Short mmCIF file of C-alpha atoms and ligand atoms in Angstrom, two decimals:
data_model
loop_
_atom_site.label_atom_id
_atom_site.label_comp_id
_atom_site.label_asym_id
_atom_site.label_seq_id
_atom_site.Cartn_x
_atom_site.Cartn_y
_atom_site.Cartn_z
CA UNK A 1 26.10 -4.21 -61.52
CA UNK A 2 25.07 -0.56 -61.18
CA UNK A 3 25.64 -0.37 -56.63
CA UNK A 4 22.05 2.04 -55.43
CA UNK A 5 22.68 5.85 -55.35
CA UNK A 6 24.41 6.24 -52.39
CA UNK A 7 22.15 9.11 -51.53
CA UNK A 8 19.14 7.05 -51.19
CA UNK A 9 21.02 4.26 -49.24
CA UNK A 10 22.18 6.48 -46.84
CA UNK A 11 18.91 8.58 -45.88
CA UNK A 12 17.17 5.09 -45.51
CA UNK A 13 19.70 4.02 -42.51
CA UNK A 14 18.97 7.28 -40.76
CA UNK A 15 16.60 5.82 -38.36
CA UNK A 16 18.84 2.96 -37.26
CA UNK A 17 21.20 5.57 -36.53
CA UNK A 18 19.26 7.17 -34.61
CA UNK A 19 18.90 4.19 -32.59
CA UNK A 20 22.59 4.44 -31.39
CA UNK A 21 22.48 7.95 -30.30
CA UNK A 22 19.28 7.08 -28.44
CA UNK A 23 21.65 7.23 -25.20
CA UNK A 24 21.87 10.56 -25.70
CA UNK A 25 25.63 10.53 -25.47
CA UNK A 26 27.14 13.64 -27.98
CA UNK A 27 29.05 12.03 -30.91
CA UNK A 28 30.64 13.49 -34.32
CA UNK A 29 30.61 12.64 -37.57
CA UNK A 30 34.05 10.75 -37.36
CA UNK A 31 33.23 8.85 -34.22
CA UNK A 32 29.64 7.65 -35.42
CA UNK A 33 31.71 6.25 -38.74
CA UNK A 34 34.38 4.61 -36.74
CA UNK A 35 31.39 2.98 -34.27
CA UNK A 36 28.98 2.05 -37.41
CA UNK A 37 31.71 0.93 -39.98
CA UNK A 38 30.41 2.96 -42.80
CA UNK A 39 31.96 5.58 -44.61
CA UNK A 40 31.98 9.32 -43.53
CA UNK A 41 29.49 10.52 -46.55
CA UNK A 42 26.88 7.77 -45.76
CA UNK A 43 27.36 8.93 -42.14
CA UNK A 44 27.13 12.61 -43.40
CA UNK A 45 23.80 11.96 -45.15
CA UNK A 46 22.38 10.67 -42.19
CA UNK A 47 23.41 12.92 -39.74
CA UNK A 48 21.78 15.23 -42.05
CA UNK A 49 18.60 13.48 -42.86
CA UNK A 50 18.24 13.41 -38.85
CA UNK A 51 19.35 16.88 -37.88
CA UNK A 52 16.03 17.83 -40.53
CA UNK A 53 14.24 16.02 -38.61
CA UNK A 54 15.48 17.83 -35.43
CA UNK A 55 15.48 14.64 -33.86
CA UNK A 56 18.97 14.80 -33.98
CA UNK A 57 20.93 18.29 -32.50
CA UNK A 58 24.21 19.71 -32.45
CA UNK A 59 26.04 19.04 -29.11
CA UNK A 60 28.88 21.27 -28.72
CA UNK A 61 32.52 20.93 -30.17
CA UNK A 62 35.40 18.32 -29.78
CA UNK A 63 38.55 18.62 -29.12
CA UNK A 64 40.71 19.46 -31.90
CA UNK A 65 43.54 18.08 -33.30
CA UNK A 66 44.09 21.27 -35.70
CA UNK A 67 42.24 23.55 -37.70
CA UNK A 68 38.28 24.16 -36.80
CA UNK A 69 37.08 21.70 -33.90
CA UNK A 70 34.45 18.70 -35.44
CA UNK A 71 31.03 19.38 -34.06
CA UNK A 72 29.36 16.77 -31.55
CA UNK A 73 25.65 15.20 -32.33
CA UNK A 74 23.31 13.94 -29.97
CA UNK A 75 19.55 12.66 -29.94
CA UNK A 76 17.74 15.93 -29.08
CA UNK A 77 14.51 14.37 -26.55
CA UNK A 78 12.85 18.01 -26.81
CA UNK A 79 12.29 17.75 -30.59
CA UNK A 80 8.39 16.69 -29.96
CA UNK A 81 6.57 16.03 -26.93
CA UNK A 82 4.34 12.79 -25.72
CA UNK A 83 0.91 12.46 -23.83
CA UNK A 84 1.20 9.78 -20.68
CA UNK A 85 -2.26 8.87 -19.35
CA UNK A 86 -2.89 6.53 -16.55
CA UNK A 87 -6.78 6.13 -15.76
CA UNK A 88 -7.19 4.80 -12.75
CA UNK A 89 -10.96 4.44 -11.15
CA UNK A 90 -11.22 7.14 -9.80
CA UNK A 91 -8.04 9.43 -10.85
CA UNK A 92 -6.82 10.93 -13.90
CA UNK A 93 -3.58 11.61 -14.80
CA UNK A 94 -1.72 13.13 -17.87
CA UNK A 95 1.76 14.09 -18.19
CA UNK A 96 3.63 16.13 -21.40
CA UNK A 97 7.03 14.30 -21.78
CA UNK A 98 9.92 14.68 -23.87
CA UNK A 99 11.56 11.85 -26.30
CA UNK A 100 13.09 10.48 -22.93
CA UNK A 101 9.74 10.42 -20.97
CA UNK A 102 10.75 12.94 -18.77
CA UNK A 103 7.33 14.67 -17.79
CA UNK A 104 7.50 18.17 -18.74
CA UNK A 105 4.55 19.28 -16.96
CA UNK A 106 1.45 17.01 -15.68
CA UNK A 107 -2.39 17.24 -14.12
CA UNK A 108 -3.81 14.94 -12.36
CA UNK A 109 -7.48 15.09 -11.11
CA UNK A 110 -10.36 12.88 -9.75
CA UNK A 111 -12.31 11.13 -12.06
CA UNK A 112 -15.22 8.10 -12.24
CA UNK A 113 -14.31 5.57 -14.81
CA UNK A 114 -18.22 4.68 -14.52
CA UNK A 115 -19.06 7.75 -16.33
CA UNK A 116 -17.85 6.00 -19.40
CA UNK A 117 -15.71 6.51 -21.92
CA UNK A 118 -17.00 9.34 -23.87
CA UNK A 119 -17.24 11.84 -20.59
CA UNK A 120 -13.24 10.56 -19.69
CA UNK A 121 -11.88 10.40 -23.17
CA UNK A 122 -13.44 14.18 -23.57
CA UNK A 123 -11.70 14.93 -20.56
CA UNK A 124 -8.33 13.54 -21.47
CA UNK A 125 -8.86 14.98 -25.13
CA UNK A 126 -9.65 18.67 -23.10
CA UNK A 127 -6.33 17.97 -20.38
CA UNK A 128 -4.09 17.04 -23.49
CA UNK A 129 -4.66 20.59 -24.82
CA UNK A 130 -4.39 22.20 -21.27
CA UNK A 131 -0.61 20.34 -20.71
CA UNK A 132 0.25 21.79 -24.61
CA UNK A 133 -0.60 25.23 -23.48
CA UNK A 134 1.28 25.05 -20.04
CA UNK A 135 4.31 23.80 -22.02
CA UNK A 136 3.84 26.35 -24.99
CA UNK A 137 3.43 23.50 -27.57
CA UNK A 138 1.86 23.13 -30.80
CA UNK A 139 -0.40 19.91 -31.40
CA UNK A 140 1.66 19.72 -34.52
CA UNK A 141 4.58 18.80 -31.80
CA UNK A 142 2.79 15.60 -30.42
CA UNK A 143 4.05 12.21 -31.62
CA UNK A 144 1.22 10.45 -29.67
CA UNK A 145 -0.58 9.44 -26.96
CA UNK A 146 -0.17 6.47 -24.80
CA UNK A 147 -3.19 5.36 -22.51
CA UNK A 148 -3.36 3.06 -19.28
CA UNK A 149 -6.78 1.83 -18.03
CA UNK A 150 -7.70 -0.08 -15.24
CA UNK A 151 -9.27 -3.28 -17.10
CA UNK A 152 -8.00 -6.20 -19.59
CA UNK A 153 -7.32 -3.96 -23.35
CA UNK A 154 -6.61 -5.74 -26.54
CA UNK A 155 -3.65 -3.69 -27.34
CA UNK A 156 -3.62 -4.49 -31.45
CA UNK A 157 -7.11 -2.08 -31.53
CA UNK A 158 -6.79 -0.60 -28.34
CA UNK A 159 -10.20 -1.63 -27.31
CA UNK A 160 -10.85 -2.43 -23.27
CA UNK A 161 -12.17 -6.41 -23.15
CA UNK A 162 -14.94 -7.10 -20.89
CA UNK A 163 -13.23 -5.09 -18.35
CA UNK A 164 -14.89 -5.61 -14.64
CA UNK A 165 -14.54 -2.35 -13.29
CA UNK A 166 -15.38 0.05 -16.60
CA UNK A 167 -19.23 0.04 -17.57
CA UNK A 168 -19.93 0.87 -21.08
CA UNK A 169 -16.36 0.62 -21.91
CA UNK A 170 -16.34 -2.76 -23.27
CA UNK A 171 -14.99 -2.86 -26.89
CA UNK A 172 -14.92 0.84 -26.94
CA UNK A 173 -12.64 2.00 -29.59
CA UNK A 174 -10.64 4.21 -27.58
CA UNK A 175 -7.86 5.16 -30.19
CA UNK A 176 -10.71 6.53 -32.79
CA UNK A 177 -12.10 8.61 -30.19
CA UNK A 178 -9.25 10.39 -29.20
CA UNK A 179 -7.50 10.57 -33.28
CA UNK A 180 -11.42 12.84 -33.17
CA UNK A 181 -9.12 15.81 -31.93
CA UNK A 182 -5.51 14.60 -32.23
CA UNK A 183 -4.30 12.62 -35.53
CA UNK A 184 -1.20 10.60 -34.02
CA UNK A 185 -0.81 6.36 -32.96
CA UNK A 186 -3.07 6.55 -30.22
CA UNK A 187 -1.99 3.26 -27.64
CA UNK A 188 -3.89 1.82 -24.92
CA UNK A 189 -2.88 -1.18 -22.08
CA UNK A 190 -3.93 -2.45 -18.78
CA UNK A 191 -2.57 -0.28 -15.84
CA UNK A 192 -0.33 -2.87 -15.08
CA UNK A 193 1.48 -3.12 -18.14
CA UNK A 194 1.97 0.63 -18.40
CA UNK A 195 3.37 0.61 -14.99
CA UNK A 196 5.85 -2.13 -15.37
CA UNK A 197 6.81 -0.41 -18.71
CA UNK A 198 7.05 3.37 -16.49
CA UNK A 199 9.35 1.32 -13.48
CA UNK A 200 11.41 -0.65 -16.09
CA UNK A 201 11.90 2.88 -17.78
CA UNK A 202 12.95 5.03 -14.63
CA UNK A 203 14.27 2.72 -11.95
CA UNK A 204 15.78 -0.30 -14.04
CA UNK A 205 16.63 0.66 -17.89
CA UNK A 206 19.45 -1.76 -18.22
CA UNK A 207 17.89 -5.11 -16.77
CA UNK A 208 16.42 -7.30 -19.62
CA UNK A 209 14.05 -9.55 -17.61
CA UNK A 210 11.73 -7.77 -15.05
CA UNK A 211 8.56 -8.81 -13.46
CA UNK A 212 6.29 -6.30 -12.18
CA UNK A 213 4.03 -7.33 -9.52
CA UNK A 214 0.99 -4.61 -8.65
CA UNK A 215 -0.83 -5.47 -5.23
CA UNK A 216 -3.43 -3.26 -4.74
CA UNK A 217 -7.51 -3.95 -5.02
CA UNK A 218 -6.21 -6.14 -7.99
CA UNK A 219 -3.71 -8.06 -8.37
CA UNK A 220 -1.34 -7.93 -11.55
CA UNK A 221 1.75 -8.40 -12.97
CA UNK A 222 3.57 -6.82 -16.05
CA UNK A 223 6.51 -9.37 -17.99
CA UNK A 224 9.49 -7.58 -19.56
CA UNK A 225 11.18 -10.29 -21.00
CA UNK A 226 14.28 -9.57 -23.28
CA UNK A 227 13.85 -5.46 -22.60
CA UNK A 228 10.41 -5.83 -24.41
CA UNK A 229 6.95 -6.08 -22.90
CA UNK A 230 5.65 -9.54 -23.06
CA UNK A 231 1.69 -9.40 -23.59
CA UNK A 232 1.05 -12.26 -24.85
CA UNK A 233 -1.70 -13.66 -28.00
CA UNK A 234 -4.51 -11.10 -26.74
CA UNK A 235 -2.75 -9.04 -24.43
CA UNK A 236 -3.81 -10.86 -21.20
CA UNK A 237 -0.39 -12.07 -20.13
CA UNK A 238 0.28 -11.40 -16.65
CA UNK A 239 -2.60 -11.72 -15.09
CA UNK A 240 -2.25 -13.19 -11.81
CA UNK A 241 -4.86 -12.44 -9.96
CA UNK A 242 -7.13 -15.15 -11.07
CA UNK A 243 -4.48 -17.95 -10.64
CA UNK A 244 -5.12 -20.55 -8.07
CA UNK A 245 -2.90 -19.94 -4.95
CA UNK A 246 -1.14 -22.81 -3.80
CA UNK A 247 -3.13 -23.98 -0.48
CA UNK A 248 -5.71 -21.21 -0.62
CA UNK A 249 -9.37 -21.81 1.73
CA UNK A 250 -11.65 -21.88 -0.89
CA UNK A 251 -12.83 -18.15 -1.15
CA UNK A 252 -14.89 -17.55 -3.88
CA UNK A 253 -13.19 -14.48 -6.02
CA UNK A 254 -15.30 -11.41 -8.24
CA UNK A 255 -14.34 -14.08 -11.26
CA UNK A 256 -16.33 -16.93 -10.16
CA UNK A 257 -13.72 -19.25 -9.51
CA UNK A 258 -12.68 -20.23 -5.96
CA UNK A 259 -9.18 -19.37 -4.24
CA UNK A 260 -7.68 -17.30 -6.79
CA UNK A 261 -5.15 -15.50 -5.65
CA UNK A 262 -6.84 -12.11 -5.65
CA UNK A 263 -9.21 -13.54 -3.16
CA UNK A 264 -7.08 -14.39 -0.93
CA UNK A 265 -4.40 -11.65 -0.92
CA UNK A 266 -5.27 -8.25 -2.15
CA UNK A 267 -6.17 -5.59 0.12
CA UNK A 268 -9.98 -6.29 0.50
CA UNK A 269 -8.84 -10.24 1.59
CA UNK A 270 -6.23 -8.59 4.16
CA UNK A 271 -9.19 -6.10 4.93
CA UNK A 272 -11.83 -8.94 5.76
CA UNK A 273 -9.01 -11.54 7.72
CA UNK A 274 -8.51 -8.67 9.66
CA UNK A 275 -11.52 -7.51 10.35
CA UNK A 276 -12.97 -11.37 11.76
CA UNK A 277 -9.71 -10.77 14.55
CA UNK A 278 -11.84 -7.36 14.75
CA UNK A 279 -9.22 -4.92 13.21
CA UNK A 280 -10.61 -2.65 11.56
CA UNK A 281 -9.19 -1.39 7.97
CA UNK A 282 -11.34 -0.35 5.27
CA UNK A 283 -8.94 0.49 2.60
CA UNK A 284 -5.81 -0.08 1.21
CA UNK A 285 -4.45 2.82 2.68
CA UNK A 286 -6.28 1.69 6.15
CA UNK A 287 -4.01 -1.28 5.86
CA UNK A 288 -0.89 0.40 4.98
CA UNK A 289 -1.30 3.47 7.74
CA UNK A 290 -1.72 0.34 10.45
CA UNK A 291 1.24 -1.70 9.47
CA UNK A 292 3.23 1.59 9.51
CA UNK A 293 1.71 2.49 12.71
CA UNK A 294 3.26 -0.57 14.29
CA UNK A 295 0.04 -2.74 14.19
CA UNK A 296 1.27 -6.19 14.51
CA UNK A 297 -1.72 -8.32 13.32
CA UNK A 298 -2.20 -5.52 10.29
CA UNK A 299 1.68 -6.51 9.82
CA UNK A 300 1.15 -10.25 9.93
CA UNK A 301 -1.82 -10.12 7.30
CA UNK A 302 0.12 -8.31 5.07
CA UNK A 303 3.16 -10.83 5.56
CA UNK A 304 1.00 -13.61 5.04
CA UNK A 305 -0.37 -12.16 1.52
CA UNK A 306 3.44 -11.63 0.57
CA UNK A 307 3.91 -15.28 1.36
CA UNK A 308 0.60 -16.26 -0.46
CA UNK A 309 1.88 -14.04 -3.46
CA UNK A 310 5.40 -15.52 -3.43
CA UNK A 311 4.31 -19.06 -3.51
CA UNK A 312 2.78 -17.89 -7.46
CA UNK A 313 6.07 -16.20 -8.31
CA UNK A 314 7.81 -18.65 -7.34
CA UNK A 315 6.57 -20.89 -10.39
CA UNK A 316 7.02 -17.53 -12.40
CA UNK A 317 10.57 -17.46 -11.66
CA UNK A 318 10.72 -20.93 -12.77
CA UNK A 319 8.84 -19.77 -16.27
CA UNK A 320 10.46 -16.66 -16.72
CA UNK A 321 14.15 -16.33 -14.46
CA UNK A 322 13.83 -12.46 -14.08
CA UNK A 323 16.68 -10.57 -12.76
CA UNK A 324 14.44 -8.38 -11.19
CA UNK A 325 11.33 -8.66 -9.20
CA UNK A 326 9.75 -5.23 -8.50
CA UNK A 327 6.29 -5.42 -5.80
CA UNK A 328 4.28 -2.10 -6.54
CA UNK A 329 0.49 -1.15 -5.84
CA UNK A 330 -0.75 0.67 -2.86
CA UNK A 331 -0.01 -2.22 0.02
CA UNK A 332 3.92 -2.17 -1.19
CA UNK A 333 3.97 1.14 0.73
CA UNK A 334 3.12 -1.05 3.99
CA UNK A 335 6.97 -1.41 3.85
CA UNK A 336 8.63 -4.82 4.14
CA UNK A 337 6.25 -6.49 5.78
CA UNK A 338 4.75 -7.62 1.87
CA UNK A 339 8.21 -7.91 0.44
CA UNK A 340 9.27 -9.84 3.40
CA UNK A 341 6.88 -12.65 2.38
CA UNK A 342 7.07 -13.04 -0.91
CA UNK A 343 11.05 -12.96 -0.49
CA UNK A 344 10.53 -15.98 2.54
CA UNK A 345 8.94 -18.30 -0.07
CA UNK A 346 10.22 -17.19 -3.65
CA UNK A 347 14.23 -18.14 -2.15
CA UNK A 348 12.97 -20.73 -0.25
CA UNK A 349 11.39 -22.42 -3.06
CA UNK A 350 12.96 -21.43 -6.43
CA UNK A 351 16.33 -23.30 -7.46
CA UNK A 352 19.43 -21.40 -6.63
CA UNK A 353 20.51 -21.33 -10.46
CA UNK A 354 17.24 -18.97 -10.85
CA UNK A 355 17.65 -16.94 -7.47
CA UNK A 356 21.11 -16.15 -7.82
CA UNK A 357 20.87 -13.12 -9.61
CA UNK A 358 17.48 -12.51 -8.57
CA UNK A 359 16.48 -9.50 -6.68
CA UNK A 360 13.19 -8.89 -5.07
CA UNK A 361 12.54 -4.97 -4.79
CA UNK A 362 9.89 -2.24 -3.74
CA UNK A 363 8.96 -0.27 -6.53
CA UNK A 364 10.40 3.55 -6.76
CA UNK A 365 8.60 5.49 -8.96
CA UNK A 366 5.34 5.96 -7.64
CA UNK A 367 2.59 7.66 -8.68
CA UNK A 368 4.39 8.82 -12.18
CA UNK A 369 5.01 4.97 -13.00
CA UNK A 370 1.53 5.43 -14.96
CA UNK A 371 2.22 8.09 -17.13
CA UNK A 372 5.87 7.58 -17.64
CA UNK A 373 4.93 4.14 -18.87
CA UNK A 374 2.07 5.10 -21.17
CA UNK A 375 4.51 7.73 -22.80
CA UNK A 376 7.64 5.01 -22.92
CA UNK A 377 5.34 2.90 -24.37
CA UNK A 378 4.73 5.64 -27.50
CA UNK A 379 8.27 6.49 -27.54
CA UNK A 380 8.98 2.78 -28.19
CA UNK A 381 6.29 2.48 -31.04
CA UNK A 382 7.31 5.98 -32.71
CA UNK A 383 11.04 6.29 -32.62
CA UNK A 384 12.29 2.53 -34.46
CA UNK A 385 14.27 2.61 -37.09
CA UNK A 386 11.28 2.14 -39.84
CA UNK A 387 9.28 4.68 -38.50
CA UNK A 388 11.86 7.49 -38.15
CA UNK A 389 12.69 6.22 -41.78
CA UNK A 390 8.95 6.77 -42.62
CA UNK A 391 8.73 10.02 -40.77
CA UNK A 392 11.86 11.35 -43.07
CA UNK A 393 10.28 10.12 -46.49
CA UNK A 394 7.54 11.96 -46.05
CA UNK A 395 8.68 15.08 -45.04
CA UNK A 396 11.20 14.93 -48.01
CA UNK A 397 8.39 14.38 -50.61
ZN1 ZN B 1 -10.65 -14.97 -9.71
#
C-alpha cells in the first residue's frame, strides 16, 4: 500500500498544532517532535505551513548544544485582530483584540437599543472601522466579530428571539447585516453568555466547570461546563430569572408567571421592598451606593436576594457541580452583602461531596467582561484545528 505524500499529511495537521502552542509558550522544532511524537519533517512542514500563515512566529533562540542555536516558535496573538461588542440598553461597547483577547484599543458610548437594529448595527459597523484606524489595521486583518445583546439570541443564525427589551429586533438577522460591510463569521449571544465566556477567559482559564451568575435588572446565568459554553437546544440555557424561587410571595414577574425569581430578587424587587420600609433607591446603582454607604436595611435586602438566589443555585450545583461560582451584574458591586447570601444557603444546602471544591466568588473583570467574551467567543470558533486547516488550503491554492 502506497502510505499519502507525506507533504499533504503534514500541512493537514498544522492546525492541531497550532492548538498546542495556543499557550503561547516558545517551542522548537525538536521539542514540538519530542511533545507530538511525530517525526521532525512532518513537524517541519507544519511549522512551516503555520509560520505562512503568520499565526505562528519565531520566538528567539535556544540554547545550544553546538553549532548554530535551534530557533524557538510560538503562537503569534498579533497576527489578526478581533471585534468584541457588548450591547447593552443603553451602552455600546467595542473593543479591537488580539488572538488572546487582549483589547488593543476600545470605545464605548451611549446608545438606545430601542432605536433598532439597523441605527445600532450601523453604528457598530461605523465604530468597527474607527477601532481599525486607531490600531492602524486593515479590514483584511479581522477574523470576525463577536456580538453580545441584551435579549434571548438563537446563536446557530444569530438572530435575537422575542427579546423583551429590543423592539424591532426580533428575528433580525444580525450576522447578514453586519457581513453588509465586513465579510468574516459574524457571532451573536445573550449578554450573559458573552460575559461568563469574557470572566471564564480573564479571571479563571484553567477551571472546567463555571457558573456565571449576572444580578442586575435581569437575572442570568452563563454554564461552562467541560471548558465549553453550555447553551443548550436553542440557546436558552441558563436562564434563571424566570425559575420559581423556592418560597417566593407570589409577585407577578414581566413574564407572566408569578414568583420567578427575577421578581423577587433583582434590583427593581430590592428597589420596591425597600422602598414600602420607605428607603428610597431608584436604581441599581441607588442600591449599591446605599449598601456601601453603610445602609443597613439597603444591606439586608440585598442579603436577602443573595439568599433567595442561592436557594436556585443550590439545585444548580446539584445539576451541574461547578468548581466555580462567579456573582456578576451591577448589585455584585454592593460587596458581600449579595455573596454573603447566596454563600449562607448554597453550603448550607448542597451536599458536601459538591461544595468541597466549590468556590463562590465576585466577579473581576468588569466592564470589559462583555467584549472580552464576545471576542473569546470568535477566537474559539476561528482558531480549531479544521478551520486553521481551511484557512491554509485556501491560501495555498
Ligand atoms: Zn418570570
Amino acid at each position: 500500500m502506497r502510505p499519502e505524500p507525506a507533504s499533504a499529511y503534514a500541512v493537514s495537521g498544522a492546525g492541531e498544532l497550532l492548538q498546542l502552542l495556543r499557550d503561547e509558550t516558545p517551542r522548537t522544532r525538536a521539542e514540538l517532535a519530542k511533545l507530538t511524537g511525530l517525526a521532525r519533517s512532518t513537524v517541519g512542514a507544519r511549522v512551516d505551513a503555520l509560520l505562512a500563515t503568520g499565526l505562528l512566529a519565531p520566538s528567539g533562540e535556544a540554547a545550544s548544544t553546538g553549532g548554530r542555536p535551534p530557533v524557538r516558535f510560538a503562537f503569534n496573538p498579533e497576527a489578526r485582530v478581533v471585534v468584541g461588542a457588548d450591547i447593552g440598553a443603553t451602552h455600546g461597547r467595542v473593543a479591537l483584540t488580539d488572538l488572546s483577547g487582549r483589547p488593543v484599543c476600545e470605545i464605548g458610548e451611549p446608545l438606545d437599543i430601542t432605536d433598532g437594529p439597523a441605527v445600532v448595527l450601523d453604528w457598530l459597523v461605523a465604530t468597527t472601522h474607527r477601532l481599525l484606524e486607531q490600531a492602524g489595521r486593515q479590514p483584511r486583518e479581522l477574523i470576525g466579530i463577536g456580538i453580545g445583546v441584551p435579549g434571548p439570541v438563537e446563536h446557530s443564525s444569530g438572530r435575537p428571539m422575542r427579546p423583551p427589551i429590543m423592539p424591532g429586533w426580533d428575528g433580525y438577522d444580525v450576522p447578514a447585516h453586519v457581513r453588509r460591510e465586513f465579510d468574516v463569521p459574524v457571532l451573536v449571544d445573550n449578554d450573559v453568555n458573552i460575559m461568563a465566556l469574557g470572566e471564564h477567559a480573564m479571571a479563571h482559564p484553567d477551571v472546567e466547570h463555571l457558573l456565571f451568575v449576572k444580578v442586575a435588572t435581569g437575572i442570568g446565568a452563563g454554564i461552562i461546563s467541560g471548558g465549553r459554553l453550555h447553551r443548550g437546544a436553542v440557546g436558552a440555557a441558563g436562564d434563571l430569572g424566570h425559575v420559581a424561587a423556592p418560597h417566593a410571595p407570589d409577585v407577578l414577574c414581566s413574564c407572566g408567571n408569578v414568583g420567578c425569581l427575577e421578581a423577587v430578587a433583582s434590583g427593581p424587587a430590592i428597589s420596591k421592598a425597600l422602598k414600602e420600609i420607605d428607603v428610597l433607591a431608584a436604581s441599581n446603582s441607588d442600591i449599591v451606593d446605599l449598601v456601601r454607604g453603610g445602609n443597613i436595611p439597603a444591606a439586608l435586602a440585598v442579603r436577602q436576594a443573595g439568599r433567595t438566589i442561592g436557594e436556585v443555585l443550590a439545585t444548580c450545583v446539584s445539576l451541574l457541580n461547578p468548581q466555580v461560582i462567579v456573582i456578576g451584574g451591577s448589585l455584585a458591586q454592593a460587596g458581600e452583602s449579595l455573596i454573603a447570601g447566596v454563600r449562607e444557603v448554597v453550603y448550607g444546602r448542597s451536599l458536601p461531596l459538591a461544595t468541597g471544591v466549590l468556590q463562590i466568588v465576585a466577579a473581576t473583570t468588569g466592564v470589559q467582561a462583555g467584549v472580552i467574551g464576545a471576542a473569546t467567543m470568535v477566537i474559539q470558533h476561528a482558531l480549531t484545528a479544521d478551520r486553521v486547516d481551511l484557512a491554509i488550503a485556501q491560501s495555498a491554492s
